Tab-separated table of C-alpha atoms in Angstrom:
chain	number	residue	atom	x	y	z
A	71	MET	CA	-15.881	-13.969	-11.146
A	72	SER	CA	-14.938	-12.258	-14.238
A	73	LYS	CA	-13.500	-8.975	-14.339
A	74	LYS	CA	-17.119	-7.469	-15.534
A	75	LEU	CA	-18.257	-8.328	-12.106
A	76	GLU	CA	-15.878	-7.478	-9.974
A	77	LYS	CA	-15.957	-3.517	-11.355
A	78	HIS	CA	-19.401	-4.139	-11.049
A	79	LEU	CA	-19.256	-4.873	-8.067
A	80	GLN	CA	-16.746	-2.652	-6.643
A	81	LYS	CA	-18.402	0.822	-8.274
A	82	ALA	CA	-21.956	-0.426	-6.333
A	83	LEU	CA	-20.366	-1.828	-2.955
A	84	PRO	CA	-18.387	1.338	-3.322
A	85	LEU	CA	-14.692	-0.346	-2.527
A	86	ASN	CA	-10.974	0.980	-3.085
A	87	LYS	CA	-9.194	-1.021	-5.553
A	88	ARG	CA	-6.932	-1.449	-2.352
A	89	ARG	CA	-9.575	-3.315	-0.200
A	90	ILE	CA	-10.331	-6.341	-3.601
A	91	TYR	CA	-8.172	-9.650	-2.689
A	92	ARG	CA	-8.529	-12.514	-5.257
A	93	VAL	CA	-8.631	-16.568	-3.930
A	94	SER	CA	-8.446	-19.109	-5.187
A	95	GLY	CA	-11.825	-20.873	-4.512
A	96	PRO	CA	-14.563	-20.186	-2.143
A	97	VAL	CA	-14.556	-17.559	0.576
A	98	ASP	CA	-17.600	-19.705	2.176
A	99	LEU	CA	-17.441	-22.320	2.531
A	100	ALA	CA	-21.204	-22.902	4.053
A	101	PHE	CA	-21.974	-24.376	1.241
A	102	LEU	CA	-20.284	-27.400	1.457
A	103	ASP	CA	-22.448	-28.848	3.872
A	104	THR	CA	-25.722	-28.064	2.002
A	105	LEU	CA	-24.170	-29.482	-0.433
A	106	ILE	CA	-23.160	-33.221	1.356
A	107	LYS	CA	-26.372	-33.457	2.229
A	108	GLN	CA	-27.665	-33.801	-1.188
A	109	VAL	CA	-24.558	-36.207	-2.119
A	110	GLN	CA	-26.245	-40.495	-1.602
A	111	ILE	CA	-22.631	-41.709	-2.301
A	112	PRO	CA	-21.940	-43.574	0.395
A	113	GLU	CA	-18.030	-44.699	0.146
A	114	LEU	CA	-17.716	-40.518	0.546
A	115	ILE	CA	-19.222	-39.939	4.130
A	116	TYR	CA	-17.995	-41.027	7.322
A	117	GLN	CA	-19.935	-44.382	8.560
A	118	PRO	CA	-21.778	-42.684	11.904
A	119	PHE	CA	-20.824	-44.216	15.043
A	120	GLN	CA	-21.486	-45.019	19.035
A	121	PRO	CA	-19.888	-43.357	21.716
A	122	ARG	CA	-19.163	-44.879	24.811
A	123	THR	CA	-21.247	-44.031	27.325
A	124	GLU	CA	-19.791	-44.352	30.697
A	125	LEU	CA	-23.058	-44.969	32.595
A	126	SER	CA	-21.178	-44.681	36.625
A	127	LEU	CA	-22.117	-40.703	35.366
A	128	MET	CA	-25.313	-41.197	34.624
A	129	GLY	CA	-28.277	-40.995	36.661
A	130	LYS	CA	-28.621	-39.685	40.178
A	131	GLY	CA	-25.046	-41.630	40.897
A	132	ILE	CA	-23.347	-39.995	39.144
A	133	PHE	CA	-22.147	-38.081	43.084
A	134	LYS	CA	-21.528	-41.088	44.257
A	135	THR	CA	-19.427	-41.800	41.525
A	136	ILE	CA	-17.054	-38.669	41.407
A	137	ALA	CA	-16.902	-37.606	45.333
A	138	ASP	CA	-14.909	-41.398	45.122
A	139	HIS	CA	-12.789	-41.361	42.279
A	140	ASP	CA	-11.582	-38.567	39.383
A	141	VAL	CA	-13.288	-39.035	36.327
A	142	LEU	CA	-11.949	-38.663	32.920
A	143	LEU	CA	-13.396	-38.594	29.287
A	144	GLN	CA	-12.101	-38.141	25.128
A	145	HIS	CA	-15.341	-36.382	23.733
A	146	PRO	CA	-16.226	-37.428	20.676
A	147	TYR	CA	-15.403	-40.547	21.729
A	148	ASP	CA	-16.902	-40.901	25.463
A	149	ASP	CA	-20.432	-39.491	25.293
A	150	TYR	CA	-20.909	-35.493	26.516
A	151	GLY	CA	-24.259	-36.798	28.683
A	152	PRO	CA	-22.862	-37.157	31.689
A	153	VAL	CA	-21.911	-33.283	31.183
A	154	VAL	CA	-24.932	-33.359	30.752
A	155	ASN	CA	-27.035	-35.221	33.453
A	156	LEU	CA	-24.314	-33.863	36.437
A	157	ILE	CA	-26.236	-30.014	35.821
A	158	ASN	CA	-29.650	-31.770	35.607
A	159	GLN	CA	-28.733	-34.062	38.549
A	160	ALA	CA	-27.729	-30.141	40.460
A	161	ALA	CA	-29.694	-28.647	39.155
A	162	ASP	CA	-33.004	-30.945	40.202
A	163	ASP	CA	-31.377	-32.515	43.292
A	164	ASP	CA	-32.589	-31.070	46.820
A	165	GLN	CA	-28.554	-31.447	48.053
A	166	THR	CA	-27.734	-28.483	45.777
A	167	MET	CA	-27.163	-25.690	46.853
A	168	ALA	CA	-25.360	-24.047	44.655
A	169	ILE	CA	-24.487	-24.026	40.890
A	170	LYS	CA	-21.724	-21.830	39.169
A	171	MET	CA	-20.484	-22.337	36.140
A	172	THR	CA	-19.367	-20.776	32.713
A	173	LEU	CA	-20.382	-20.414	29.792
A	174	TYR	CA	-18.497	-19.551	25.832
A	175	ARG	CA	-20.465	-20.891	23.060
A	176	VAL	CA	-23.381	-23.347	23.326
A	177	SER	CA	-26.339	-24.376	21.415
A	178	ASP	CA	-29.058	-22.650	20.515
A	179	HIS	CA	-31.304	-25.469	22.228
A	180	SER	CA	-29.190	-25.822	24.987
A	181	PRO	CA	-30.186	-28.636	27.894
A	182	ILE	CA	-27.459	-27.469	29.787
A	183	VAL	CA	-29.319	-24.132	30.076
A	184	ALA	CA	-32.435	-25.169	30.501
A	185	ALA	CA	-31.181	-26.579	33.940
A	186	LEU	CA	-30.098	-23.342	35.325
A	187	GLY	CA	-33.402	-22.130	34.205
A	188	ARG	CA	-34.604	-24.543	36.072
A	189	ALA	CA	-32.719	-24.841	39.255
A	190	ALA	CA	-32.544	-21.179	39.735
A	191	GLU	CA	-36.345	-21.056	39.738
A	192	ALA	CA	-36.300	-23.933	42.204
A	193	GLY	CA	-34.745	-21.539	44.473
A	194	LYS	CA	-31.069	-22.967	44.443
A	195	GLN	CA	-28.455	-20.321	44.885
A	196	VAL	CA	-27.532	-20.418	40.006
A	197	THR	CA	-24.454	-17.523	39.246
A	198	THR	CA	-23.220	-17.762	35.388
A	199	LEU	CA	-20.877	-15.989	33.878
A	200	VAL	CA	-21.800	-15.298	30.304
A	201	GLU	CA	-19.250	-14.753	27.661
A	202	VAL	CA	-20.879	-11.541	25.576
A	203	LYS	CA	-18.001	-11.205	23.810
A	204	ALA	CA	-17.303	-14.918	22.082
A	205	ARG	CA	-16.500	-14.658	18.628
A	206	PHE	CA	-19.364	-15.089	16.126
A	207	ASP	CA	-22.444	-16.508	18.999
A	208	GLU	CA	-22.359	-12.380	20.748
A	209	GLU	CA	-26.320	-12.095	19.786
A	210	ASN	CA	-26.646	-15.939	20.697
A	211	ASN	CA	-24.768	-16.155	24.076
A	212	VAL	CA	-26.473	-12.234	24.708
A	213	HIS	CA	-30.326	-14.395	24.621
A	214	TRP	CA	-29.278	-16.884	26.699
A	215	ALA	CA	-27.419	-14.340	29.087
A	216	GLU	CA	-31.593	-12.184	29.163
A	217	GLU	CA	-33.777	-16.010	28.975
A	218	LEU	CA	-31.138	-17.239	32.422
A	219	GLU	CA	-32.204	-13.449	34.570
A	220	LYS	CA	-35.672	-13.676	34.357
A	221	GLN	CA	-35.409	-17.310	35.758
A	222	GLY	CA	-33.352	-15.925	38.771
A	223	VAL	CA	-30.145	-17.316	37.601
A	224	HIS	CA	-27.113	-14.369	38.404
A	225	VAL	CA	-25.461	-13.544	35.958
A	226	ILE	CA	-22.203	-11.803	34.933
A	227	TYR	CA	-21.442	-10.166	31.210
A	228	GLY	CA	-18.268	-10.522	31.322
A	229	LEU	CA	-15.647	-9.011	32.627
A	230	PRO	CA	-13.865	-5.376	30.982
A	231	ASN	CA	-11.225	-5.753	28.679
A	232	LEU	CA	-10.863	-9.751	29.540
A	233	LYS	CA	-12.766	-12.537	27.383
A	234	VAL	CA	-12.690	-15.281	29.849
A	235	HIS	CA	-12.288	-18.500	27.761
A	236	ALA	CA	-11.900	-21.171	31.164
A	237	LYS	CA	-15.016	-24.111	30.989
A	238	MET	CA	-15.500	-24.242	34.669
A	239	THR	CA	-18.387	-25.954	37.020
A	240	LEU	CA	-18.670	-26.031	40.549
A	241	ILE	CA	-21.808	-27.164	42.571
A	242	ILE	CA	-21.306	-26.998	45.909
A	243	ARG	CA	-23.842	-30.199	48.571
A	244	LYS	CA	-25.164	-29.720	52.039
A	245	GLU	CA	-24.606	-34.083	52.017
A	246	SER	CA	-25.337	-36.095	55.754
A	247	SER	CA	-21.328	-35.346	55.722
A	248	GLY	CA	-21.340	-32.203	55.584
A	249	ILE	CA	-20.426	-29.523	52.520
A	250	LYS	CA	-19.429	-31.299	49.351
A	251	ARG	CA	-18.234	-29.610	46.398
A	252	TYR	CA	-18.094	-31.460	42.920
A	253	MET	CA	-16.623	-29.405	39.643
A	254	HIS	CA	-16.305	-30.229	35.542
A	255	VAL	CA	-13.122	-29.020	33.655
A	256	GLY	CA	-13.192	-29.389	29.720
A	257	THR	CA	-10.981	-28.241	26.969
A	258	GLY	CA	-14.661	-27.597	25.524
A	259	ASN	CA	-17.033	-25.270	25.335
A	260	TYR	CA	-20.556	-26.750	27.142
A	261	ASN	CA	-22.434	-27.053	23.303
A	262	GLU	CA	-23.621	-30.622	23.999
A	263	VAL	CA	-23.747	-30.922	19.844
A	264	THR	CA	-20.117	-29.343	19.436
A	265	ALA	CA	-18.707	-32.434	21.302
A	266	ARG	CA	-19.464	-34.445	18.663
A	267	LEU	CA	-16.957	-32.955	15.987
A	268	TYR	CA	-14.830	-32.124	18.421
A	269	THR	CA	-11.871	-33.605	20.046
A	270	ASP	CA	-11.829	-33.010	24.125
A	271	ILE	CA	-10.676	-33.376	27.275
A	272	SER	CA	-13.617	-33.832	30.357
A	273	LEU	CA	-12.528	-34.294	34.018
A	274	PHE	CA	-14.960	-34.768	36.914
A	275	THR	CA	-13.716	-34.374	40.462
A	276	SER	CA	-14.565	-32.829	43.626
A	277	ASN	CA	-10.622	-32.028	44.875
A	278	ASP	CA	-10.461	-30.223	47.875
A	279	LEU	CA	-8.243	-28.260	46.319
A	280	LEU	CA	-9.267	-28.009	43.547
A	281	ALA	CA	-12.726	-27.002	44.759
A	282	ASP	CA	-10.914	-24.222	46.622
A	283	ASP	CA	-9.295	-22.955	43.563
A	284	LEU	CA	-11.705	-22.361	42.216
A	285	ALA	CA	-14.489	-20.724	44.558
A	286	GLN	CA	-11.571	-17.771	44.472
A	287	VAL	CA	-11.377	-18.202	40.791
A	288	PHE	CA	-15.565	-17.651	40.689
A	289	ASN	CA	-15.258	-15.188	43.309
A	290	TYR	CA	-12.798	-13.161	41.222
A	291	LEU	CA	-15.066	-13.605	38.198
A	292	THR	CA	-18.208	-11.952	40.360
A	293	GLY	CA	-16.049	-8.547	40.919
A	294	TYR	CA	-14.911	-9.519	44.946
A	295	PHE	CA	-11.366	-9.863	44.297
A	296	ALA	CA	-8.162	-11.262	42.197
A	297	PRO	CA	-7.138	-15.060	43.147
A	298	LYS	CA	-4.022	-15.184	45.151
A	299	ASN	CA	-1.999	-18.044	46.387
A	300	LEU	CA	-4.072	-20.586	44.262
A	301	LYS	CA	-3.818	-24.447	45.493
A	302	ILE	CA	-3.303	-26.650	42.857
A	303	ALA	CA	-4.817	-24.414	39.750
A	304	HIS	CA	-3.324	-21.526	37.301
A	305	ILE	CA	-5.152	-18.699	35.917
A	306	SER	CA	-4.306	-16.579	32.808
A	307	PRO	CA	-3.382	-13.594	32.179
A	308	ASN	CA	-0.055	-14.386	33.308
A	309	GLY	CA	-0.637	-17.293	35.258
A	310	ILE	CA	-0.635	-20.709	33.287
A	311	ALA	CA	2.243	-19.008	30.911
A	312	ASP	CA	4.337	-18.702	34.173
A	313	HIS	CA	3.666	-22.402	35.167
A	314	LEU	CA	4.610	-23.408	31.982
A	315	GLU	CA	7.761	-21.823	31.668
A	316	LYS	CA	9.087	-22.627	34.806
A	317	LEU	CA	8.438	-26.990	34.428
A	318	ILE	CA	9.524	-26.293	30.970
A	319	ASP	CA	12.699	-24.616	32.178
A	320	ALA	CA	12.235	-27.816	35.224
A	321	GLU	CA	12.629	-30.047	32.262
A	322	SER	CA	16.203	-28.458	31.080
A	323	GLU	CA	17.416	-28.457	34.676
A	324	ALA	CA	16.310	-32.243	34.781
A	325	GLU	CA	17.732	-33.398	31.595
A	326	LEU	CA	21.295	-31.272	32.971
A	327	LYS	CA	20.952	-32.818	35.586
A	328	GLY	CA	21.027	-36.547	33.992
A	329	GLN	CA	17.562	-37.273	35.430
A	330	ILE	CA	15.003	-38.439	33.492
A	331	SER	CA	13.256	-35.958	31.161
A	332	GLY	CA	10.619	-35.187	28.643
A	333	ILE	CA	7.935	-32.300	27.652
A	334	TRP	CA	4.646	-33.446	25.680
A	335	ILE	CA	2.420	-30.647	24.540
A	336	LYS	CA	-1.301	-30.641	22.689
A	337	ALA	CA	-2.748	-27.395	21.684
A	338	ASN	CA	-4.275	-25.630	18.810
A	339	SER	CA	-1.974	-22.866	18.317
A	340	LEU	CA	1.737	-21.679	19.571
A	341	ASN	CA	2.714	-18.893	18.640
A	342	ASP	CA	3.956	-17.531	21.741
A	343	THR	CA	6.988	-15.902	22.367
A	344	ASN	CA	8.451	-16.517	25.544
A	345	ILE	CA	7.143	-20.026	25.562
A	346	ILE	CA	8.602	-20.842	22.291
A	347	GLU	CA	12.368	-19.723	23.574
A	348	HIS	CA	11.496	-21.776	27.057
A	349	LEU	CA	10.567	-24.889	24.746
A	350	ILE	CA	14.326	-24.057	21.956
A	351	TYR	CA	16.409	-23.594	26.095
A	352	ALA	CA	15.359	-26.759	26.622
A	353	SER	CA	16.493	-28.011	23.065
A	354	GLN	CA	19.459	-27.148	23.434
A	355	THR	CA	19.924	-28.673	26.930
A	356	GLY	CA	18.474	-32.417	25.385
A	357	VAL	CA	15.293	-32.180	26.473
A	358	PRO	CA	13.015	-34.576	24.496
A	359	ILE	CA	10.096	-32.364	23.324
A	360	HIS	CA	6.741	-33.308	21.436
A	361	LEU	CA	4.319	-30.878	19.888
A	362	LEU	CA	0.631	-31.967	18.689
A	363	ILE	CA	-0.433	-28.587	17.117
A	364	ARG	CA	-2.607	-29.155	15.160
A	365	GLY	CA	-2.993	-25.358	14.033
A	366	ILE	CA	-0.535	-21.676	14.191
A	367	GLU	CA	2.430	-23.138	14.818
A	368	THR	CA	5.877	-20.480	14.451
A	369	LEU	CA	8.594	-22.533	15.839
A	370	LYS	CA	10.586	-24.262	13.053
A	371	PRO	CA	11.542	-27.697	14.460
A	372	GLU	CA	14.305	-29.555	14.091
A	373	ILE	CA	17.535	-26.952	13.631
A	374	LYS	CA	20.450	-28.552	13.721
A	375	SER	CA	21.776	-26.918	17.727
A	376	VAL	CA	19.045	-25.148	17.890
A	377	THR	CA	15.119	-27.386	17.590
A	378	ASN	CA	17.266	-30.117	16.687
A	379	LYS	CA	15.161	-32.069	20.022
A	380	ILE	CA	12.121	-31.171	18.860
A	381	LYS	CA	9.271	-32.144	16.590
A	382	VAL	CA	5.611	-31.041	15.599
A	383	HIS	CA	3.321	-33.366	14.471
A	384	SER	CA	-0.367	-32.049	13.252
A	385	ILE	CA	-3.218	-34.256	13.380
A	386	VAL	CA	-6.676	-33.679	10.593
A	387	GLY	CA	-9.017	-36.142	10.417
A	388	ARG	CA	-12.212	-36.341	10.771
A	389	PHE	CA	-13.029	-35.080	14.363
A	390	LEU	CA	-11.764	-31.427	15.105
A	391	GLU	CA	-8.972	-32.277	17.312
A	392	HIS	CA	-9.537	-29.218	20.218
A	393	SER	CA	-8.359	-30.612	23.426
A	394	ARG	CA	-4.804	-29.514	24.886
A	395	ILE	CA	-2.644	-31.290	27.183
A	396	TYR	CA	0.345	-30.825	28.497
A	397	ARG	CA	2.441	-33.017	29.756
A	398	PHE	CA	6.581	-32.899	31.404
A	399	ALA	CA	8.595	-36.229	32.463
A	400	ASN	CA	9.782	-34.472	36.117
A	401	ASN	CA	12.315	-37.329	36.619
A	402	GLY	CA	9.857	-40.811	35.669
A	403	ASN	CA	7.040	-38.863	37.466
A	404	PRO	CA	4.845	-37.127	35.527
A	405	LEU	CA	3.517	-33.544	35.202
A	406	THR	CA	-0.117	-33.636	33.531
A	407	TYR	CA	-2.693	-30.732	32.680
A	408	ILE	CA	-5.702	-29.918	31.581
A	409	SER	CA	-6.202	-26.440	29.736
A	410	SER	CA	-9.597	-24.681	28.191
A	411	ALA	CA	-5.781	-21.779	27.229
A	412	ASP	CA	-3.626	-22.386	24.268
A	413	LEU	CA	0.096	-21.211	23.645
A	414	MET	CA	-1.101	-18.008	21.865
A	415	PRO	CA	-0.324	-14.393	23.516
A	416	ARG	CA	-4.694	-13.901	23.592
A	417	ASN	CA	-5.215	-16.862	25.615
A	418	LEU	CA	-2.417	-16.944	28.100
A	419	TYR	CA	-2.481	-13.363	28.438
A	420	ARG	CA	-5.686	-11.139	27.454
A	421	ARG	CA	-7.830	-14.000	29.060
A	422	VAL	CA	-8.985	-15.727	31.838
A	423	GLU	CA	-8.459	-19.269	31.159
A	424	LEU	CA	-7.921	-21.504	33.862
A	425	LEU	CA	-4.362	-24.587	33.950
A	426	VAL	CA	-5.555	-28.177	35.657
A	427	PRO	CA	-3.656	-30.882	37.266
A	428	ILE	CA	-4.752	-34.403	37.396
A	429	VAL	CA	-3.233	-36.250	40.150
A	430	ASP	CA	-4.747	-39.554	40.250
A	431	PRO	CA	-3.336	-42.243	38.719
A	432	LYS	CA	-4.942	-43.576	36.337
A	433	CYS	CA	-6.992	-40.187	34.728
A	434	GLU	CA	-2.881	-39.499	34.076
A	435	SER	CA	-2.096	-42.770	32.620
A	436	GLU	CA	-5.432	-42.298	30.368
A	437	LEU	CA	-3.922	-39.187	29.219
A	438	ALA	CA	-0.967	-40.210	28.601
A	439	GLU	CA	-2.500	-42.876	26.829
A	440	ILE	CA	-3.682	-40.681	24.682
A	441	PHE	CA	-1.732	-39.153	24.045
A	442	GLU	CA	1.204	-41.896	22.991
A	443	THR	CA	-2.242	-42.958	20.541
A	444	MET	CA	-2.099	-39.811	19.048
A	445	TRP	CA	1.790	-39.114	18.623
A	446	ALA	CA	1.707	-43.314	16.844
A	447	ASP	CA	-0.736	-41.871	14.197
A	448	THR	CA	0.549	-42.711	10.060
A	449	VAL	CA	-2.585	-41.175	8.739
A	450	ASN	CA	-4.200	-37.951	9.794
A	451	MET	CA	-0.559	-36.999	10.938
A	452	TRP	CA	0.762	-33.941	8.531
A	453	LYS	CA	5.073	-33.724	10.334
A	454	MET	CA	6.265	-29.770	9.863
A	455	LYS	CA	9.969	-29.793	8.174
A	456	SER	CA	13.124	-27.820	9.597
A	457	ASP	CA	11.700	-25.532	7.008
A	458	GLY	CA	8.017	-24.346	8.914
A	459	SER	CA	6.573	-26.953	5.794
A	460	TYR	CA	4.699	-30.078	5.917
A	461	ALA	CA	4.835	-33.602	4.999
A	462	ARG	CA	2.769	-36.438	5.496
A	463	HIS	CA	3.592	-39.682	7.044
A	464	SER	CA	5.825	-41.877	5.541
A	465	LYS	CA	3.151	-44.575	4.311
A	466	ARG	CA	5.553	-47.336	4.294
A	467	ARG	CA	5.357	-47.142	8.732
A	468	ARG	CA	2.831	-48.846	10.341
A	469	ARG	CA	-1.002	-47.421	9.645
A	470	VAL	CA	-2.220	-45.682	12.330
A	471	ASP	CA	-5.485	-43.859	12.167
A	472	SER	CA	-6.096	-42.442	16.798
A	473	GLN	CA	-9.687	-41.433	15.018
A	474	ALA	CA	-10.982	-44.647	14.335
A	475	LEU	CA	-8.071	-46.080	17.233
A	476	PHE	CA	-10.297	-44.340	19.935
A	477	MET	CA	-13.845	-44.769	18.284
A	478	GLU	CA	-12.883	-48.477	18.974
A	479	GLN	CA	-12.002	-47.506	22.279
A	480	GLU	CA	-8.569	-48.536	22.581
A	481	PHE	CA	-4.614	-47.721	21.957
A	482	VAL	CA	-1.734	-48.370	20.700
A	483	ALA	CA	-0.682	-50.245	22.496
A	484	ASP	CA	-3.884	-52.342	23.131
A	485	ARG	CA	-4.040	-52.803	19.475
A	486	PHE	CA	0.208	-53.423	18.446
A	487	ALA	CA	0.769	-54.912	22.196
A	488	GLU	CA	3.655	-52.214	22.327
A	489	LYS	CA	4.435	-49.533	24.627
A	490	PHE	CA	5.199	-45.643	23.224
A	491	VAL	CA	7.708	-43.439	24.527
A	492	GLY	CA	8.167	-39.865	22.715
A	493	ASP	CA	9.984	-41.492	19.246
A	494	GLU	CA	10.205	-44.452	20.152
A	495	TYR	CA	8.473	-48.663	19.380
A	496	VAL	CA	9.574	-50.116	23.057
A	497	ARG	CA	8.170	-54.200	22.311
A	498	LEU	CA	6.882	-55.643	25.227
A	499	LYS	CA	5.466	-58.959	25.601
A	500	VAL	CA	1.404	-59.043	26.151
A	501	GLY	CA	1.384	-59.519	29.507
A	502	GLU	CA	3.754	-56.818	31.055
A	503	LEU	CA	1.153	-53.967	29.275
């Protein structure tokens, strides 16, 4: 911008000179979306891909599948259709008694919102918490909340002084064997549009212990009482931070006893001082710590005698890395969780967030493979150095594009016949995989 135009705007608005900031580049990059659509050069545009569809979660058989075993999906590599199908089937099924759900960001023409309204009109008890303080989506969420109310949905407009950021659904059905509860818990929003662009984890389960916990959480959100003595889940404010700190400290104790230890964390951001202090102590006791942090990260790794056991990677690729995974070695019996929460004060102390354990061994193994494949990435990976700067991964190492592997429904071990453990590759015979 020219100085002449700057002075004109300063006078017209009017603006104090101290409120003017010059930046090297455009302030708003949204115009690029329009520009890209005008470009007809195929090699400059990502080729479309077809996500895998979990057929057992499509159609009317979805409840039978979830009752039989937990199912873990990774979007966008796994199609988001099963999430929409779960709500649709619950809305249209005569055995469904109630649907309880949190909505943080939804699309403009959300099929999930339409299904909730249809369920209420059919006489089912539908309770939805619509977070009207969701940044940039306030107007859209107020609109949908009003529409749902018109259709008979019991709408909760968030909580005073707290954002509800947890992503969860509880469905209650009356079956021949009695009352049965089905759940979906995710790391991403109930938005089928962003589910094609963001990487997130979905868990489908009918675990009774988790159902008891979610029932307490929904009672809390509807104003009855604060949840007490949750059985396997943890919520913020405070509860998630307290539990993660205990898990980190348990790894320190295991390392000091000569037991198997290790911490693997994937999140969008890490800047909570308390969590960082516990991670630093764990590093000093010798616990190997692997952090996949896409964005804000204030813990400097690999500082001698301080954080030398901590390594930090960031993946920036075709899809926005959005899933949160928390995994702890637990002396060879890993404890693995997914969550809506990042490791930031706002998530841990000023929001309602959910941390859920992955109790099914098959699902836990799948999450471990997902993390291992991302950690092995050498194409989209940026590694944080001890001074806080980032460097691209060495080109001398084998080319591993984790997002491309996931699009092909493959993992590191599938492609290279080797098991990736932390920073070390252990070669195995193909038959041992």
